[in-house]
Coordinates of C-alpha atoms in Angstrom, one line a residue:
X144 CA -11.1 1.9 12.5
X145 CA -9.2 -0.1 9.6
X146 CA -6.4 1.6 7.9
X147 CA -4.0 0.5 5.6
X148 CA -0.1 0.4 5.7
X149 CA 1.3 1.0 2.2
X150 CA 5.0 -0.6 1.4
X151 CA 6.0 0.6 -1.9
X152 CA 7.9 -2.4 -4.2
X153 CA 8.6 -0.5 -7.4
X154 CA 7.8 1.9 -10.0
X155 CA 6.8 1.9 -14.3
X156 CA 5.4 3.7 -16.9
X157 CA 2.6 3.5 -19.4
X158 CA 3.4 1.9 -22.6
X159 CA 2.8 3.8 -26.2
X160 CA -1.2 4.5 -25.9
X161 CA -1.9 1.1 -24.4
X162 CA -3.8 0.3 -20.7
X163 CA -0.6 -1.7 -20.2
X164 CA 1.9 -0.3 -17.2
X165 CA 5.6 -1.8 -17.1
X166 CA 6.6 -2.4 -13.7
X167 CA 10.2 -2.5 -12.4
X168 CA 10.9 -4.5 -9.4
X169 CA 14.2 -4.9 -7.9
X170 CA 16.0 -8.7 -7.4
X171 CA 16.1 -8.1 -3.7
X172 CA 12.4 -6.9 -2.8
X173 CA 11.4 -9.9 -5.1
X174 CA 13.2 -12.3 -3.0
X175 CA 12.1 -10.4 0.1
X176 CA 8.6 -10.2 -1.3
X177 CA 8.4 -14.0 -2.1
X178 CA 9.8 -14.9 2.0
X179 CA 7.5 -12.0 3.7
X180 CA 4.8 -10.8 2.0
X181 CA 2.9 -14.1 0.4
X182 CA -0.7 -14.5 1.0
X183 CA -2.1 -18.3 0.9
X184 CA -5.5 -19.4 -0.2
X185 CA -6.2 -22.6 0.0
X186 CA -3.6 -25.0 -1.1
X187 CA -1.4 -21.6 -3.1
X188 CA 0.1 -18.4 -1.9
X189 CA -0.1 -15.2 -3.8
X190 CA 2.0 -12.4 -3.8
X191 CA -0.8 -9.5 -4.2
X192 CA 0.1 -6.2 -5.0
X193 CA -1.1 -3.1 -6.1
X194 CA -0.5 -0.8 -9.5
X195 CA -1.6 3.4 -9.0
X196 CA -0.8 6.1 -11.2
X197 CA 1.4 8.9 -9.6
X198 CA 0.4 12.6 -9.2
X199 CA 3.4 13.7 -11.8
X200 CA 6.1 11.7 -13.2
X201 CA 9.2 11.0 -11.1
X202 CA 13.2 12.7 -12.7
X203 CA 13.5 9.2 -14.4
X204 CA 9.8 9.7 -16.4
X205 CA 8.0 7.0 -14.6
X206 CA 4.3 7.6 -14.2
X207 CA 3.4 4.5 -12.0
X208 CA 4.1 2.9 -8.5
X209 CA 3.4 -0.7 -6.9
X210 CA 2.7 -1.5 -3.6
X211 CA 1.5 -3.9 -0.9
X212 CA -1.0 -2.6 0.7
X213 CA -1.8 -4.4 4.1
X214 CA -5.1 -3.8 6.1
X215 CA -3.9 -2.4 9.9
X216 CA -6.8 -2.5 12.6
X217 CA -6.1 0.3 15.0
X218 CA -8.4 1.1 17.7
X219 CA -10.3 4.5 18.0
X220 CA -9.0 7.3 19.5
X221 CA -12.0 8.2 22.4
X222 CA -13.8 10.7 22.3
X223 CA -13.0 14.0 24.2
X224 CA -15.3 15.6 26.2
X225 CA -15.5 19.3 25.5
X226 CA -15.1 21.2 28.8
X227 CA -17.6 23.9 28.1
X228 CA -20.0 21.5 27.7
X229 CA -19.3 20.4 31.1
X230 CA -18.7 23.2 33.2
X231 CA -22.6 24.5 31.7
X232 CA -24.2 21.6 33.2
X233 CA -22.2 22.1 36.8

């Protein structure tokens, strides 16, 4: 089963009426980001990251948060056997 590990980076808002989003990110995650979290493709690394809307606005009015969101492969839990089921075929 894949799942996905979520590390939030920041948070913005919408600009005026535009589809434009204004992301704050502070000095130390950048430089953190930029040593950890870089993905390389080819001969370049990317730092790839991820822009959602919130549920409600946070005390400081910002509507947006960024993340890294990083694919986690996690092994199925097995299946339980239900014990009625078993004591009915005894």
């Amino acid at each position: 089963m894949t799942q996905f590990e979520k590390k939030y980076i920041g948070k913005g808002s919408k600009v005026g009426n535009l589809d434009i989003v204004r992301v704050t990110i502070s000095k130390e995650i950048v430089e953190e980001l930029l040593k950890k979290e870089l993905v390389k493709y080819g001969e370049n690394e990317y730092l790839i990251f991820e822009v959602a809307s919130m549920k409600s606005k946070d005390n400081y009015g910002r509507s947006h948060t960024a993340y890294i969101s990083k694919r986690i492969e996690s092994k199925p839990a097995p299946k339980k056997r239900k014990k009625a089921a078993q004591e009915v075929a005894s």
